[in-house]
């Protein structure tokens, strides 16, 4: 059995090339593939066979990791369709979306300065709601709608939500440790 | 991450932090964001008679390099015409702040922010003052 590097992650795991992935089926497919290619099974084989098995196992791990995470899966599927999500290069997000990010980041800074973990948890709930909404839109864009531009935009947006949740975690951790405060460039209130 | 002295200076003493009132005359806003790191930057310019940028303010949620890049740009654009300000390149910002390769995207964000602010100004006010300035030169 030689690794076929032309097969994509979905094909490798025997799954349909689709954003909608059944988590249980994905786990099953991965365990099945791992069972067949795990290096332990080739311990008694020759060096060449062991090396091939290792390559398979590495590919299987990468495929599973990518498909298990919705954002990674979306980015991967979009790349298969010839779309670049532009996460490294596209800075022109919709103004209302960026304004919302600004407000959320400001709210994190305020919650931190006011040492108010409850406010930070409430904010996290709001962001989780927004995330769920975006995931539903992403499933629709990459599913029936086949609107890959919208898919790219949603992947970019979701990256901002990851960041703000990391900021909330940071703030809560700092409060738990008794630290606080925020950088002046981000905590000063403007006129608007 | 070892920050350069200039980055630390801008980070610890950011210039021109804040906002103008949205309806203030001659004010335009550029907002940009970097998905890869989640940084968000708002840069505002206040353009006076003759199409010269009189004042600039910023607010950035991001790392030290992103804050320093936007702080530096608000200093640089003051006294410049819109065309001059539009000529600021991220490479100049990166060079001035001695940004390492992994932080170049922060300088790109700052360049995109000033361009977005200029585009917003031109959308709001047209080329009027700028054109008047050119005619007078």
XYZ file of C-alpha atoms in Angstrom:
329
model
C 0.000 0.000 0.000
C 1.609 3.248 -1.137
C 0.324 6.617 0.021
C -1.514 8.340 -2.782
C -0.684 11.989 -2.266
C -3.101 13.089 -4.960
C -6.050 12.166 -2.772
C -7.444 15.001 -0.707
C -8.268 14.768 2.990
C -11.892 13.818 2.362
C -11.016 11.098 -0.111
C -8.274 9.764 2.125
C -10.843 9.217 4.864
C -13.484 7.941 2.456
C -15.821 10.858 3.101
C -17.764 12.950 0.588
C -16.059 16.234 -0.314
C -18.447 18.438 1.609
C -18.454 20.995 4.422
C -21.154 19.031 6.217
C -19.254 16.332 8.039
C -20.794 13.911 10.486
C -18.472 14.007 13.497
C -19.102 10.356 14.404
C -18.466 9.216 10.819
C -15.263 11.272 10.730
C -14.034 9.706 13.989
C -14.881 6.245 12.682
C -13.141 6.805 9.348
C -10.042 8.111 11.111
C -9.866 5.207 13.574
C -10.349 2.764 10.717
C -7.577 4.327 8.633
C -5.249 4.655 11.623
C -5.849 1.023 12.444
C -4.717 0.035 8.986
C -1.652 2.275 8.750
C -0.488 2.661 12.338
C 3.324 2.264 12.490
C 2.960 -0.315 15.292
C 1.434 -2.720 12.784
C 4.583 -2.501 10.699
C 7.054 -2.954 13.532
C 8.137 -6.304 12.093
C 8.205 -5.094 8.473
C 11.137 -3.828 6.473
C 12.357 -0.265 6.725
C 10.763 0.830 3.460
C 7.353 -0.459 4.507
C 7.677 1.155 7.901
C 8.509 4.471 6.286
C 5.493 4.242 3.993
C 3.253 3.398 6.951
C 4.628 6.415 8.780
C 3.775 8.656 5.825
C 0.269 7.286 5.760
C -0.197 7.821 9.468
C 1.047 11.389 9.186
C -1.346 12.080 6.309
C -4.225 10.528 8.208
C -3.500 12.683 11.264
C -3.333 15.838 9.194
C -6.560 14.997 7.369
C -8.386 14.277 10.614
C -7.134 17.416 12.356
C -8.098 19.579 9.401
C -11.566 18.133 8.897
C -12.460 18.029 12.583
C -12.119 21.796 13.027
C -14.925 23.672 11.199
C -12.761 26.674 10.246
C -9.866 24.519 9.058
C -12.328 22.345 7.176
C -13.944 25.364 5.523
C -10.564 26.843 4.545
C -9.451 23.482 3.154
C -12.645 22.967 1.170
C -12.421 26.510 -0.225
C -8.814 25.857 -1.288
C -9.986 22.704 -3.106
C -12.501 24.893 -4.926
C -9.736 27.320 -5.841
C -10.603 30.014 -3.294
C -8.102 31.736 -0.997
C -9.694 32.896 2.258
C -7.345 35.907 2.268
C -6.808 35.764 6.013
C -3.229 37.007 5.617
C -3.932 39.715 3.074
C -7.538 40.919 3.127
C -7.924 43.785 5.613
C -11.092 45.284 4.149
C -13.756 43.834 6.400
C -17.274 45.340 6.322
C -17.282 48.562 8.413
C -20.186 47.497 10.632
C -18.391 44.260 11.411
C -15.181 46.093 12.320
C -17.176 48.575 14.403
C -18.657 45.644 16.304
C -15.160 44.233 16.876
C -14.025 47.625 18.193
C -16.990 47.760 20.573
C -16.385 44.242 21.809
C -12.691 44.872 22.337
C -13.550 48.062 24.184
C -16.023 46.116 26.334
C -13.277 43.616 27.184
C -10.963 46.470 28.199
C -13.747 48.012 30.293
C -14.647 44.717 31.957
C -11.010 44.245 32.759
C -10.524 47.753 34.129
C -13.736 47.499 36.185
C -12.677 44.025 37.411
C -16.033 42.672 36.392
C -15.803 38.987 35.421
C -19.591 38.704 35.123
C -19.606 41.372 32.403
C -16.853 39.508 30.576
C -18.812 36.256 30.760
C -21.905 38.009 29.411
C -19.831 39.336 26.554
C -18.567 35.836 25.843
C -22.173 34.652 25.606
C -22.924 37.381 23.070
C -19.913 36.407 20.994
C -20.814 32.723 21.160
C -24.276 33.587 19.802
C -22.664 35.480 16.967
C -20.290 32.588 16.321
C -23.158 30.081 16.132
C -24.930 32.358 13.654
C -21.803 32.600 11.496
C -21.274 28.851 11.556
C -24.838 28.366 10.316
C -24.215 30.897 7.524
C -20.952 29.153 6.662
C -22.691 25.778 6.405
C -25.256 27.323 4.081
C -22.657 29.169 1.973
C -20.491 26.083 1.488
C -23.471 23.743 1.223
C -26.518 24.421 -0.896
C -25.619 28.005 -1.815
C -22.115 27.242 -3.113
C -21.329 30.872 -2.382
C -17.588 30.550 -1.907
C -16.900 34.273 -1.688
C -19.295 34.463 1.254
C -17.546 31.412 2.701
C -14.167 33.169 2.535
C -15.598 36.260 4.207
C -17.128 34.182 7.021
C -13.842 32.370 7.666
C -12.142 35.755 7.991
C -14.842 37.005 10.351
C -14.632 33.924 12.549
C -10.914 34.546 13.047
C -11.776 37.841 14.760
C -14.157 36.048 17.095
C -11.376 33.597 18.016
C -9.207 36.541 18.880
C -11.747 38.337 21.019
C -12.491 35.181 22.976
C -8.777 34.784 23.604
C -8.800 38.392 24.892
C -11.675 37.572 27.235
C -9.801 34.508 28.533
C -6.758 36.711 29.068
C -8.766 39.321 30.950
C -10.475 36.739 33.158
C -7.134 35.144 33.918
C -5.613 38.511 34.777
C -8.550 39.307 37.080
C -8.233 35.920 38.766
C -4.574 36.683 39.391
C -5.399 40.115 40.751
C -3.863 42.024 37.844
C -5.837 44.419 35.688
C -5.496 47.496 33.610
C -5.237 47.826 29.872
C -3.156 49.625 27.345
C -3.929 53.358 26.960
C -4.259 53.063 23.169
C -7.171 50.728 23.638
C -8.810 51.875 26.834
C -9.337 55.599 26.225
C -12.839 56.509 25.299
C -13.393 58.618 22.235
C -16.131 61.110 21.527
C -18.349 58.669 19.694
C 9.535 38.906 20.708
C 12.156 41.612 21.034
C 10.634 44.944 20.151
C 12.756 47.783 18.811
C 13.177 50.906 20.938
C 10.939 52.883 18.593
C 8.150 50.320 18.858
C 8.407 50.374 22.642
C 8.382 54.184 22.654
C 5.209 54.325 20.524
C 3.645 51.517 22.534
C 4.327 53.138 25.879
C 3.589 56.662 24.687
C 1.129 56.249 21.824
C 0.587 59.495 19.912
C -2.829 60.763 18.940
C -4.975 58.122 20.617
C -8.707 58.735 20.471
C -11.473 59.717 18.095
C -12.964 62.780 16.484
C -16.701 63.278 16.602
C -18.104 61.601 13.514
C -19.984 64.661 12.319
C -17.027 66.988 12.795
C -16.262 68.842 9.593
C -13.491 67.402 7.448
C -13.234 64.165 9.421
C -12.947 60.834 7.669
C -12.465 57.356 9.098
C -10.596 54.296 7.937
C -11.273 50.994 9.627
C -9.382 47.825 8.813
C -8.794 44.463 10.421
C -6.313 41.627 10.038
C -8.111 38.268 10.165
C -4.951 36.245 10.813
C -4.250 37.973 14.129
C -7.595 39.634 14.857
C -6.088 43.108 15.084
C -8.512 45.970 14.509
C -7.419 49.489 13.602
C -9.372 52.722 13.316
C -7.586 55.718 11.882
C -9.214 59.116 11.504
C -7.993 62.181 9.674
C -9.184 65.754 9.935
C -8.632 67.592 6.693
C -8.500 71.369 6.632
C -8.622 73.987 3.941
C -6.335 73.245 1.041
C -6.712 69.497 1.448
C -4.037 69.274 4.126
C -4.405 66.783 6.970
C -4.467 68.939 10.106
C -4.872 66.228 12.687
C -5.143 62.456 12.995
C -6.283 60.053 15.659
C -6.222 56.311 16.032
C -7.446 53.461 18.097
C -5.917 50.033 17.674
C -6.661 46.726 19.279
C -3.643 44.602 18.585
C -0.046 43.848 19.428
C 2.687 46.390 20.180
C 3.764 46.546 16.550
C 0.225 47.294 15.362
C -0.169 50.066 17.962
C 3.247 51.509 17.085
C 2.533 51.362 13.329
C -0.742 53.252 13.645
C 0.703 55.723 16.149
C 3.577 56.469 13.764
C 1.239 56.928 10.802
C -0.873 59.499 12.674
C 2.343 61.475 13.240
C 3.473 61.170 9.654
C 0.231 62.210 7.978
C -0.127 65.496 9.836
C 0.712 68.363 7.503
C 0.557 66.148 4.436
C -1.887 66.486 1.568
C -4.156 63.535 0.891
C -2.047 62.523 -2.099
C 1.133 62.668 -0.046
C -0.437 60.647 2.743
C -1.691 58.095 0.227
C 1.930 57.610 -0.795
C 2.970 56.229 2.603
C 4.148 52.662 2.145
C 4.187 49.879 4.691
C 7.865 49.326 3.932
C 8.633 52.832 5.234
C 6.723 52.113 8.426
C 8.412 48.733 8.879
C 11.818 50.289 8.293
C 11.266 53.192 10.698
C 10.100 50.836 13.449
C 12.591 48.069 12.574
C 9.772 45.525 12.460
C 10.806 41.885 12.146
C 9.398 39.925 9.158
C 6.623 38.322 11.242
C 5.322 41.805 12.124
C 5.311 43.247 8.609
C 1.556 42.633 8.443
C 1.109 45.253 11.195
C 2.667 47.887 8.940
C 0.466 46.707 6.045
C -2.560 47.165 8.275
C -1.496 50.755 9.045
C -0.983 51.524 5.345
C -4.408 50.049 4.554
C -5.936 52.128 7.373
C -4.674 55.466 6.064
C -5.717 54.516 2.529
C -9.186 53.604 3.812
C -9.447 56.948 5.657
C -8.463 58.846 2.497
C -10.963 56.834 0.442
C -13.656 57.646 3.029
C -12.767 61.335 2.849
C -13.001 61.360 -0.929
C -16.295 59.516 -0.827
C -17.720 61.964 1.718
C -16.360 65.232 0.384
C -15.340 64.450 -3.179
C -12.045 65.658 -4.537
C -13.114 69.270 -3.849
C -10.495 70.600 -1.475
C -7.809 68.464 -2.993
C -8.593 69.678 -6.474
C -8.693 73.286 -5.248
C -5.255 72.795 -3.747
C -3.857 71.405 -6.977
C -5.305 74.284 -8.961
C -3.651 76.766 -6.595
C -0.209 75.123 -6.818
